[in-house]
Short mmCIF file of C-alpha atoms in Angstrom, two decimals:
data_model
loop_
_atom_site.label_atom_id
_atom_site.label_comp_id
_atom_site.label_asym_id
_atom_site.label_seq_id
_atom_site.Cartn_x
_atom_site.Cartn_y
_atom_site.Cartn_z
CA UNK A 1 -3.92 29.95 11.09
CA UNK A 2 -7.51 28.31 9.84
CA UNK A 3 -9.47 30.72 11.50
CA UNK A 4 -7.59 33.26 10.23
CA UNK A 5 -8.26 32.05 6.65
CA UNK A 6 -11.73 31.74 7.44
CA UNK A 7 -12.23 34.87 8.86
CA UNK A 8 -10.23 36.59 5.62
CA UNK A 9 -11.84 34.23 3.61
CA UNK A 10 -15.66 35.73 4.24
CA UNK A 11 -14.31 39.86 4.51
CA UNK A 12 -12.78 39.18 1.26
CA UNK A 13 -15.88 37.52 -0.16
CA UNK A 14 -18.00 40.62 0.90
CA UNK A 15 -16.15 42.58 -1.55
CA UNK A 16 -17.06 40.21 -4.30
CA UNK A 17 -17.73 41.80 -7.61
CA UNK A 18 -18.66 38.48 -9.34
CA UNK A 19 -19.56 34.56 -8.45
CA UNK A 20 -15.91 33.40 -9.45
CA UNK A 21 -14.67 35.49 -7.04
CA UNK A 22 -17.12 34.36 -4.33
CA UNK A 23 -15.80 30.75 -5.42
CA UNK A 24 -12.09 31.71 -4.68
CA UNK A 25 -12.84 33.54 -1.10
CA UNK A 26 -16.63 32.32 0.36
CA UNK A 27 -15.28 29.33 -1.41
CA UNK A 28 -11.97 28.06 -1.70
CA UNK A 29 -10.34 30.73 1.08
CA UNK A 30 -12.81 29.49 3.78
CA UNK A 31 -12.93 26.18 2.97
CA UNK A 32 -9.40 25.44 3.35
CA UNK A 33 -8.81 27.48 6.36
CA UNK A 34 -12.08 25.47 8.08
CA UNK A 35 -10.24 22.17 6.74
CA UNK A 36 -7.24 23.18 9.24
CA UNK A 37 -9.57 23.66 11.90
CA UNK A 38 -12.00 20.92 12.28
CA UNK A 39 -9.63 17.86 11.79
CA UNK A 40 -6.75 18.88 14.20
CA UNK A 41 -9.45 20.09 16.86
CA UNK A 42 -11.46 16.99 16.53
CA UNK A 43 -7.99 15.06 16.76
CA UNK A 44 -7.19 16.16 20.18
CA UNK A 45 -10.60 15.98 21.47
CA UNK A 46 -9.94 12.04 20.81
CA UNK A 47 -6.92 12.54 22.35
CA UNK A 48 -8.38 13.98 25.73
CA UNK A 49 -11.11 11.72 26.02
CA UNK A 50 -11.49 8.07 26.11
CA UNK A 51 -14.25 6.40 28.18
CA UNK A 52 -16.73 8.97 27.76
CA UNK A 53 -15.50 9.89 23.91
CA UNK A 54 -18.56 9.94 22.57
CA UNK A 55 -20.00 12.15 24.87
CA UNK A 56 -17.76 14.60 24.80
CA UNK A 57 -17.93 14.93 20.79
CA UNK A 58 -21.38 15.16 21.31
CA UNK A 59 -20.77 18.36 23.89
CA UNK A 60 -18.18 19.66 21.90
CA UNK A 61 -20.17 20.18 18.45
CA UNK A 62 -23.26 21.55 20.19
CA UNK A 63 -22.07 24.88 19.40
CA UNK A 64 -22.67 24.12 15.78
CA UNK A 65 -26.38 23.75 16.65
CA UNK A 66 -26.55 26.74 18.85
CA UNK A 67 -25.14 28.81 16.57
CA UNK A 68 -27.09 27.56 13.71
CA UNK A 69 -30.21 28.43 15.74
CA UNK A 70 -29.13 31.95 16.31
CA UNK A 71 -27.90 32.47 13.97
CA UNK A 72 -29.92 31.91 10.91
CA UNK A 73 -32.77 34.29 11.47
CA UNK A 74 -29.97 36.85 12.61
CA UNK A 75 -28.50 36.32 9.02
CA UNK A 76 -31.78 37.20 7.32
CA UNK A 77 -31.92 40.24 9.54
CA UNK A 78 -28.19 41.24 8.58
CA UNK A 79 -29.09 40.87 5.11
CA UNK A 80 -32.14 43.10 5.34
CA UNK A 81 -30.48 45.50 7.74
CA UNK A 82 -27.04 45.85 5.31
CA UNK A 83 -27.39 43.71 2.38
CA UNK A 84 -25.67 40.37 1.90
CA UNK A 85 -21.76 42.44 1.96
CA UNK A 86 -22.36 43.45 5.19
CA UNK A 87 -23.58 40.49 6.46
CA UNK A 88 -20.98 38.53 5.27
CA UNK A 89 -18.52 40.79 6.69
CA UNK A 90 -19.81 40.85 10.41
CA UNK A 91 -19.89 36.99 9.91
CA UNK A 92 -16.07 36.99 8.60
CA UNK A 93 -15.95 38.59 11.75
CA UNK A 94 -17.36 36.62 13.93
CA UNK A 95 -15.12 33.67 12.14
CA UNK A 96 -11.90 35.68 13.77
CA UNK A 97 -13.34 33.96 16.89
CA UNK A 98 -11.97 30.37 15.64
CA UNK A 99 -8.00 31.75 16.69
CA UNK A 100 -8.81 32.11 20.33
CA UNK A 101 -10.25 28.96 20.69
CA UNK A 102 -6.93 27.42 19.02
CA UNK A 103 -5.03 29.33 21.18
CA UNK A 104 -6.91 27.27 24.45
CA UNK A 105 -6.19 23.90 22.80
CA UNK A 106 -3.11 22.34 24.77
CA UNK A 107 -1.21 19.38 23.49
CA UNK A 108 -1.62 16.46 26.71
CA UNK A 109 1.66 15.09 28.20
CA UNK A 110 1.78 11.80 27.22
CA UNK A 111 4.58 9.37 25.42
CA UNK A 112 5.28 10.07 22.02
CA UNK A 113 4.46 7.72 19.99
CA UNK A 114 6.26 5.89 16.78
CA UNK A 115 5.70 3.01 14.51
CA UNK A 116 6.48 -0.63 15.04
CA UNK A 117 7.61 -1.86 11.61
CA UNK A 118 9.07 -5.33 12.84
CA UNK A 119 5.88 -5.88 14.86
CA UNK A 120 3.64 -5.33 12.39
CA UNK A 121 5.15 -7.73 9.85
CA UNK A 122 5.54 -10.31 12.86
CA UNK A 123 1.92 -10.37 13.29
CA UNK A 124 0.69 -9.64 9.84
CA UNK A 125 -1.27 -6.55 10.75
CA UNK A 126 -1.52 -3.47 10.18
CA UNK A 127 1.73 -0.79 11.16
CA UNK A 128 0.28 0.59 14.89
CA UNK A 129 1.93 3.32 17.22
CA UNK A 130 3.21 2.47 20.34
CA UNK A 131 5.35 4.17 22.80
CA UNK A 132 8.73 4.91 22.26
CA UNK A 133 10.03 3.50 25.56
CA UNK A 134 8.80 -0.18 24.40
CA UNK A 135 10.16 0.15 20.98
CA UNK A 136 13.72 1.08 21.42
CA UNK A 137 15.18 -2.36 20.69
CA UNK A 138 12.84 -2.29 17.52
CA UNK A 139 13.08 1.19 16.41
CA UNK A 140 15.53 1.09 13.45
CA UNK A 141 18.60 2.83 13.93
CA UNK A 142 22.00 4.18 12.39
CA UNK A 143 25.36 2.36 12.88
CA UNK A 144 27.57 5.01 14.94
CA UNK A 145 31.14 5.62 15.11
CA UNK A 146 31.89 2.43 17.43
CA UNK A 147 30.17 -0.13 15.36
CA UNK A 148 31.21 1.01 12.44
CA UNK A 149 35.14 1.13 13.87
CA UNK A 150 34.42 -2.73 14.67
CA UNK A 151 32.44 -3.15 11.57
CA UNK A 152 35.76 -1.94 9.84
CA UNK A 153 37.80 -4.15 11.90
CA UNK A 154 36.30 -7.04 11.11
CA UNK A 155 36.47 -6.15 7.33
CA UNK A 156 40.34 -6.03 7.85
CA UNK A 157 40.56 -9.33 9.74
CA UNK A 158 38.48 -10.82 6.64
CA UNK A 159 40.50 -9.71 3.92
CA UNK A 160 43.81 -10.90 5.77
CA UNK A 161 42.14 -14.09 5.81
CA UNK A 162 40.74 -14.07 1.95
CA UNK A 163 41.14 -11.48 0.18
CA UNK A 164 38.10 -12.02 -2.14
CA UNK A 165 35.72 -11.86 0.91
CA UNK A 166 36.28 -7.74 1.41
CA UNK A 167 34.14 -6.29 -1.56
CA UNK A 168 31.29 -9.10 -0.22
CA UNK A 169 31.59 -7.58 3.61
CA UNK A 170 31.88 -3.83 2.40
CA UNK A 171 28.45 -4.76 -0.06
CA UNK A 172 26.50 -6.21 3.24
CA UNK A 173 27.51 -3.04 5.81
CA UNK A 174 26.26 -0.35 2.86
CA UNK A 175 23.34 -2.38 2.47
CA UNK A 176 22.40 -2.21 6.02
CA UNK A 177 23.17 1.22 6.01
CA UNK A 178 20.60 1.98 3.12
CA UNK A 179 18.31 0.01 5.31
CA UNK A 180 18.14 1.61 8.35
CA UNK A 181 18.52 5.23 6.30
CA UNK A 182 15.26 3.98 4.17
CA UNK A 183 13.30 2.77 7.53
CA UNK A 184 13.70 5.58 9.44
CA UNK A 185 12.91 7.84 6.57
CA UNK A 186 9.22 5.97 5.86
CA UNK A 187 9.08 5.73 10.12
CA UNK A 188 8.98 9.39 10.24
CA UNK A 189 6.18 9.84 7.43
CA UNK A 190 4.05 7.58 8.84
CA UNK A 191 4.23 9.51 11.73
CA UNK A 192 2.47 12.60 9.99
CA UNK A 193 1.02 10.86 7.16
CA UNK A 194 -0.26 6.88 7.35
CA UNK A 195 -0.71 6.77 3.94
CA UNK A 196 -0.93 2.64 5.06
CA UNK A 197 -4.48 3.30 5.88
CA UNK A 198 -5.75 3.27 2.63
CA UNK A 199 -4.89 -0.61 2.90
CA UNK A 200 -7.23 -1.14 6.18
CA UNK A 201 -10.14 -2.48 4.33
CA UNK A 202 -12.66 -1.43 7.24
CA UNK A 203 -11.46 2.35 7.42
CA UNK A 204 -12.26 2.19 3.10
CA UNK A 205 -15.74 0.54 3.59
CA UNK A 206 -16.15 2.86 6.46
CA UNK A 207 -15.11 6.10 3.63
CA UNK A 208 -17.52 4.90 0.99
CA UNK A 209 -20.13 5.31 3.98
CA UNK A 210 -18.65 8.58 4.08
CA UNK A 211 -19.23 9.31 0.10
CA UNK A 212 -22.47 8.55 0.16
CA UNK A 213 -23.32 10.33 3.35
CA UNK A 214 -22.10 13.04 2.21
CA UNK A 215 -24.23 13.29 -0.81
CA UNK A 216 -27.79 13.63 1.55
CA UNK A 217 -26.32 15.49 4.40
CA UNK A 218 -25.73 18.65 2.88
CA UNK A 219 -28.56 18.75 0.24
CA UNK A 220 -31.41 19.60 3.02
CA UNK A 221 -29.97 22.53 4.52
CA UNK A 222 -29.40 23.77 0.97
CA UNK A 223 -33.35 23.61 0.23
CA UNK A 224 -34.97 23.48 2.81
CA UNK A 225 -35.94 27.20 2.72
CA UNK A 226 -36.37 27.25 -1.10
CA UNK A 227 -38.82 24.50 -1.06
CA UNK A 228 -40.78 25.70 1.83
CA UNK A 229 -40.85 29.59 0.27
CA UNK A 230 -42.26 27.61 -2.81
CA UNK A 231 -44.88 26.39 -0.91
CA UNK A 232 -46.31 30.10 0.10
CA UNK A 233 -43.98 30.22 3.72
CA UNK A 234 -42.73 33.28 4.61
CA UNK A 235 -39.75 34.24 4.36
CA UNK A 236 -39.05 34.58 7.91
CA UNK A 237 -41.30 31.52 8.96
CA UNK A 238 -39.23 29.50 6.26
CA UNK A 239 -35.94 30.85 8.11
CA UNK A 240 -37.08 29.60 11.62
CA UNK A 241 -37.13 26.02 10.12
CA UNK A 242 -33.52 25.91 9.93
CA UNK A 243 -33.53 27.41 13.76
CA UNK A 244 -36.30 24.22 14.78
CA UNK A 245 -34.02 21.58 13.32
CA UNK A 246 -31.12 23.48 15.18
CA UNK A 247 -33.02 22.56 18.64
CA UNK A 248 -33.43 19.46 17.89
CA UNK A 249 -29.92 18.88 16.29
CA UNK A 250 -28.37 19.95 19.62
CA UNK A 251 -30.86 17.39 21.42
CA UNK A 252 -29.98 14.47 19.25
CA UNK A 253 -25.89 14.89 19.92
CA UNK A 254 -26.19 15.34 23.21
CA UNK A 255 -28.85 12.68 23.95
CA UNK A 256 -27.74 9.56 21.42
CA UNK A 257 -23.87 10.67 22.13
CA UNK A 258 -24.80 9.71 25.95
CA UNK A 259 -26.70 6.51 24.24
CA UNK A 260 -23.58 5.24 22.64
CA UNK A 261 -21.52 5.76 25.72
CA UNK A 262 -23.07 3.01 27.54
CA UNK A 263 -22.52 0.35 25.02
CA UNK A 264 -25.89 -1.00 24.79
CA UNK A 265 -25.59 -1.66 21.64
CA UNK A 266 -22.68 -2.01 19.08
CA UNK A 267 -21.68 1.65 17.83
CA UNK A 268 -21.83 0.51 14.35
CA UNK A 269 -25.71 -0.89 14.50
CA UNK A 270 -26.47 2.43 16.06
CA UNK A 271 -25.47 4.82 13.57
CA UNK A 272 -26.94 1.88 11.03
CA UNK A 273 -30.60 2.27 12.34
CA UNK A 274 -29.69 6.12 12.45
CA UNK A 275 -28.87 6.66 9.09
CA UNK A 276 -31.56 4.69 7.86
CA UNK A 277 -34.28 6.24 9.76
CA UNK A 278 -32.75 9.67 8.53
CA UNK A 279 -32.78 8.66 5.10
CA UNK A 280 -36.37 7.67 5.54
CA UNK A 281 -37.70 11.03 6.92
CA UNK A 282 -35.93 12.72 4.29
CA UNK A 283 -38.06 10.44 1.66
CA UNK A 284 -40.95 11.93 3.71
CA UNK A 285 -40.41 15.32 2.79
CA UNK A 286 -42.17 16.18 -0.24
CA UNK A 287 -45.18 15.28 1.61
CA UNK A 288 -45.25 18.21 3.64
CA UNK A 289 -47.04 20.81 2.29
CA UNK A 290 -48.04 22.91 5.14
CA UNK A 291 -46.04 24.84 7.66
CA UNK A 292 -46.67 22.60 10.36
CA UNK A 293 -45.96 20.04 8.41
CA UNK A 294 -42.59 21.15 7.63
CA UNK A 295 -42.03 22.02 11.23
CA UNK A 296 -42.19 18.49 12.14
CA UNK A 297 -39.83 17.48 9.01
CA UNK A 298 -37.44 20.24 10.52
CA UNK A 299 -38.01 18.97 14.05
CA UNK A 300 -37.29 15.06 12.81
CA UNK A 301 -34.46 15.96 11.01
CA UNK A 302 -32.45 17.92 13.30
CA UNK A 303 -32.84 14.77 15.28
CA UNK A 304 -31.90 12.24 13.39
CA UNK A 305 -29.00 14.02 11.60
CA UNK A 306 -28.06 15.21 15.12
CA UNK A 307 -27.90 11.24 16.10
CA UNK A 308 -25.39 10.44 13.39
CA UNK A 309 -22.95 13.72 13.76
CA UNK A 310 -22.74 12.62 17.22
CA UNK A 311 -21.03 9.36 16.86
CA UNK A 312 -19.55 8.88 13.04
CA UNK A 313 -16.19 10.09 14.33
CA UNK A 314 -16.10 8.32 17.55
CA UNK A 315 -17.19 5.07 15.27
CA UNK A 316 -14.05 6.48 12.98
CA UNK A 317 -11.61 6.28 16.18
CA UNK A 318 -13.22 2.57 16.77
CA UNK A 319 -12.17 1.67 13.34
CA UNK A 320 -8.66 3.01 13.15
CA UNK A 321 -7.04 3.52 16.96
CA UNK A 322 -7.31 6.84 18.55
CA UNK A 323 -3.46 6.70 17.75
CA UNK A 324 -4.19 6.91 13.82
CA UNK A 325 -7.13 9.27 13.99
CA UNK A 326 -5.01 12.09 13.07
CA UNK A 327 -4.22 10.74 9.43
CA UNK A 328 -7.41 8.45 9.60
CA UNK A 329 -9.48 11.72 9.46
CA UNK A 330 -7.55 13.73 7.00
CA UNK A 331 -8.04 10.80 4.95
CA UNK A 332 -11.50 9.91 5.45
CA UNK A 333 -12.75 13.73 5.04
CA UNK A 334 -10.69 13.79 1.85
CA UNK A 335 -12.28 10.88 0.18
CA UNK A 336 -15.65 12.13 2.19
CA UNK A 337 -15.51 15.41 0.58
CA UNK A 338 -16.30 14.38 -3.09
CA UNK A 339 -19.66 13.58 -1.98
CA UNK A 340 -19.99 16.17 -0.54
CA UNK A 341 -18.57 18.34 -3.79
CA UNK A 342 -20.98 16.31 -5.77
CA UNK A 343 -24.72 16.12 -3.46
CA UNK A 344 -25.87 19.73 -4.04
CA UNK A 345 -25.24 19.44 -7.90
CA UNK A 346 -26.82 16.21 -8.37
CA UNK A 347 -29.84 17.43 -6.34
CA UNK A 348 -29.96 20.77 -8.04
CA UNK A 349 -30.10 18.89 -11.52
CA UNK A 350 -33.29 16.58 -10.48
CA UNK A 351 -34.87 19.58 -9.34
CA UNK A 352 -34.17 21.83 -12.31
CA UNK A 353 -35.47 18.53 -14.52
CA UNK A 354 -38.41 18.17 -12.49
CA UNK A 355 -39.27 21.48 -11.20
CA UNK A 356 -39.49 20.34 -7.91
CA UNK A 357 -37.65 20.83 -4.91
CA UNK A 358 -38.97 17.96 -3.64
CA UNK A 359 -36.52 15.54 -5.68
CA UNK A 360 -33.80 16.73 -3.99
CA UNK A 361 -34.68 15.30 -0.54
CA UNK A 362 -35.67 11.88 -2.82
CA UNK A 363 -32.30 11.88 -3.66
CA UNK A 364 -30.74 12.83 -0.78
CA UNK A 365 -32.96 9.82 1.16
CA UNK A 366 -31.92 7.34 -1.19
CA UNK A 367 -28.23 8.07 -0.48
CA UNK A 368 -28.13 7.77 3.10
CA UNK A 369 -29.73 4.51 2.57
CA UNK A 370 -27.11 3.28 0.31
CA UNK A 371 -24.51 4.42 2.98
CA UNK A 372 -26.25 2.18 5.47
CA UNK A 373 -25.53 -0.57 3.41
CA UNK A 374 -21.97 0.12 3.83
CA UNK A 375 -22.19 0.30 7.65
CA UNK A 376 -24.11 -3.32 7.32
CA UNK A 377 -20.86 -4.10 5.45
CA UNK A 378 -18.64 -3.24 8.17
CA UNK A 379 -20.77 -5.06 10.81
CA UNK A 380 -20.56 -8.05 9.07
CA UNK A 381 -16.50 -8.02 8.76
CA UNK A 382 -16.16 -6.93 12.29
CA UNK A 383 -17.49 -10.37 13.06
CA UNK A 384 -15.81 -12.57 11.09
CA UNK A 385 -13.09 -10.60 12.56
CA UNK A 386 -13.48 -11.29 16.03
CA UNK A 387 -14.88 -14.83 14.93
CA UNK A 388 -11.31 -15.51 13.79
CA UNK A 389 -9.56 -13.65 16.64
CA UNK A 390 -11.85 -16.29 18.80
CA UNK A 391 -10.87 -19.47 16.83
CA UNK A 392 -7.22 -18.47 16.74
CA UNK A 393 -6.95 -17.96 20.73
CA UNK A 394 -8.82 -21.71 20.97
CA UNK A 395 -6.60 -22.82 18.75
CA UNK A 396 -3.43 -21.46 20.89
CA UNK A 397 -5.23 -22.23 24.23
CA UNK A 398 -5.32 -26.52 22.24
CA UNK A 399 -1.87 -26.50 21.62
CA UNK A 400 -0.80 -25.27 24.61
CA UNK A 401 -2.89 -28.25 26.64
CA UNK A 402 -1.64 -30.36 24.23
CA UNK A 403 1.96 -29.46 24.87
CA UNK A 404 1.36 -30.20 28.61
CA UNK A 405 -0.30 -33.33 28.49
CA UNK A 406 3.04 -34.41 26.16
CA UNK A 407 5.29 -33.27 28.50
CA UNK A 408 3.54 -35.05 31.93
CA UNK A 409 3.38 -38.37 29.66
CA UNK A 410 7.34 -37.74 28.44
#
């Protein structure tokens, strides 16, 4: 169903008689049907995978790259060969392409999973799913016909006994009715929608990383080929920028996605020093002048940005449980996006102010810094965290002695 939106969405927008109407399709069309396929397929893949998850996001969004490298001089070409309609509608197209790859994706075979209410509240944590099979004697449930004869009985044998006890019994088996209806009502939307996430204070430092992310990851590949064509690059040379970084992009996921697999380092410090170094390069920019120059800027940014794409989900399913990655995502791309909305705007008004398409990588470099900060944030809570979890299982393993040594003096 996304991929047909997205592949509607583009032929419409080649028919386009004005820029509101390229909002609505280009726009709004294929942005909605892309939002139903990345999440789900990015779901599963967390799904499938779980020693070697990193990895194989890293494999599986390498056809982003390769595709970007092809096709971005190809697009120039179209546009030459049959103006900007008809490239856009070969490209809507191509985008028809996205419904045969959801029709390979196969739901695995594995225990359904539900949430654990009482457990939660037991342990003072956060609601988790677990498998059904354990959760049976948890799972809340409806009175049937049998408990509800005996419920009914007893009702009976209590107002033969006192008569002002029956409007008190009737009042408790309606309110544990209206229980159990209310309880499995909320069990089955957190099933689809764990709107309890927005409580996990690590998955909403973890989002503002997002925000601000978002703001210099999409700002480059907006002006990249502007601000080289205003430095006297052809228009084709300027094109084959985007196809460098491409290269390099698909080197970066594939190499640092391997990186993060072995654990050498915690997954967190890792895309810390990434998005750092990536803001950094991007403050570089406006120093290249040249075409070689740029090349390298290309070639260092594919890289870098490359790095990050390859692990910021897999550092999502860290965060959250591979169980609430579903929601977790919808969630985190949701808040993610209004950076996202925002980051081409706020670049395109510093470089209408300045006249300079150089501002907009400033910008863009000074917000992926800021995100760091937020990933420094998270580092620093994940350690208190397990500093407590540490201190609590001493403090268990004490009593426990303690009890012992009671019990061979008693």
């Amino acid at each position: 169903m996304g991929g047909l939106m997205c592949g509607v969405g583009v032929v419409f927008g080649s028919f386009a008689r004005n820029l509101n109407e390229l909002y609505l399709t280009v726009g709004l069309l294929n942005g909605f049907g892309y939002a139903m396929t990345w999440p789900p397929t990015v779901t599963m893949l967390g799904l499938y995978f779980e020693k070697r998850r990193p990895v194989a996001n890293a494999l599986a969004s390498s056809g982003e790259c390769i595709l970007t490298f092809v096709l971005t001089p190809l697009f120039q070409l179209l546009i030459d060969s049959y103006s900007w309609r008809g490239a856009l509608l070969i490209l809507g197209g191509l985008q028809l392409n996205l419904c045969v790859c959801g029709m390979l994706l196969r739901p695995l075979k594995t225990t359904r999973y539900v949430i654990c209410e009482d457990k939660a509240e037991e342990e003072g944590l956060s609601l988790e799913l677990l498998p059904k099979d354990d959760l049976e004697q948890s799972k809340p449930r409806l009175l049937d016909a049998e408990e509800l004869r005996v419920s009914n009985h007893g009702t009976i044998k209590a107002f033969l006994e006192d008569p002002e006890e029956i409007p008190n019994s009737t009042m408790k088996v309606q309110d544990s009715y209206n229980r159990n209806k209310r309880a499995e009502l909320r069990t089955k939307i957190l099933r689809y929608v764990d709107y309890t996430l927005i409580t996990n204070a690590k998955f909403m430092v973890y989002s503002m990383f997002g925000v601000f992310a978002a703001l210099g990851f999409f700002a480059p590949a907006l002006f990249l080929i502007p601000y080289a064509r205003s430095k006297g690059i052809e228009e084709y040379q300027a094109a084959a920028l985007m196809s460098i970084s491409a290269v390099l992009d698909l080197f970066g996921r594939v190499f640092f996605g391997w990186l993060a697999n072995l654990r050498l380092v915690e997954m967190v410090l890792q895309l810390t020093a990434t998005m750092i170094l990536l803001g950094t390069v991007l403050l570089l920019c406006p120093l290249a002048s040249s075409y070689l120059e740029l090349a390298a800027f290309s070639a260092a940014y594919g890289l870098m940005y490359g790095a990050a794409v390859a692990i910021h989900i897999t550092m999502l399913a860290e965060i959250v449980g591979v169980n609430r990655l579903g929601s977790a995502l919808g969630f985190f791309l949701l808040i993610r996006s209004s950076g996202g909305l925002l980051g081409p705007p706020i670049a395109g008004f510093f470089i209408d102010k300045m006249s300079d398409y150089g501002t907009g990588f400033l910008m863009a470099g000074v917000s992926l810094i800021v995100s760091a900060l937020f990933l420094l944030l998270l580092h620093q809570m994940n350690r208190r965290g397990q500093g407590s979890s540490t201190n609590n299982h001493h403090m268990h393993t004490d009593n426990i002695g303690q009890s012992c040594r009671d019990e061979a003096k008693g």
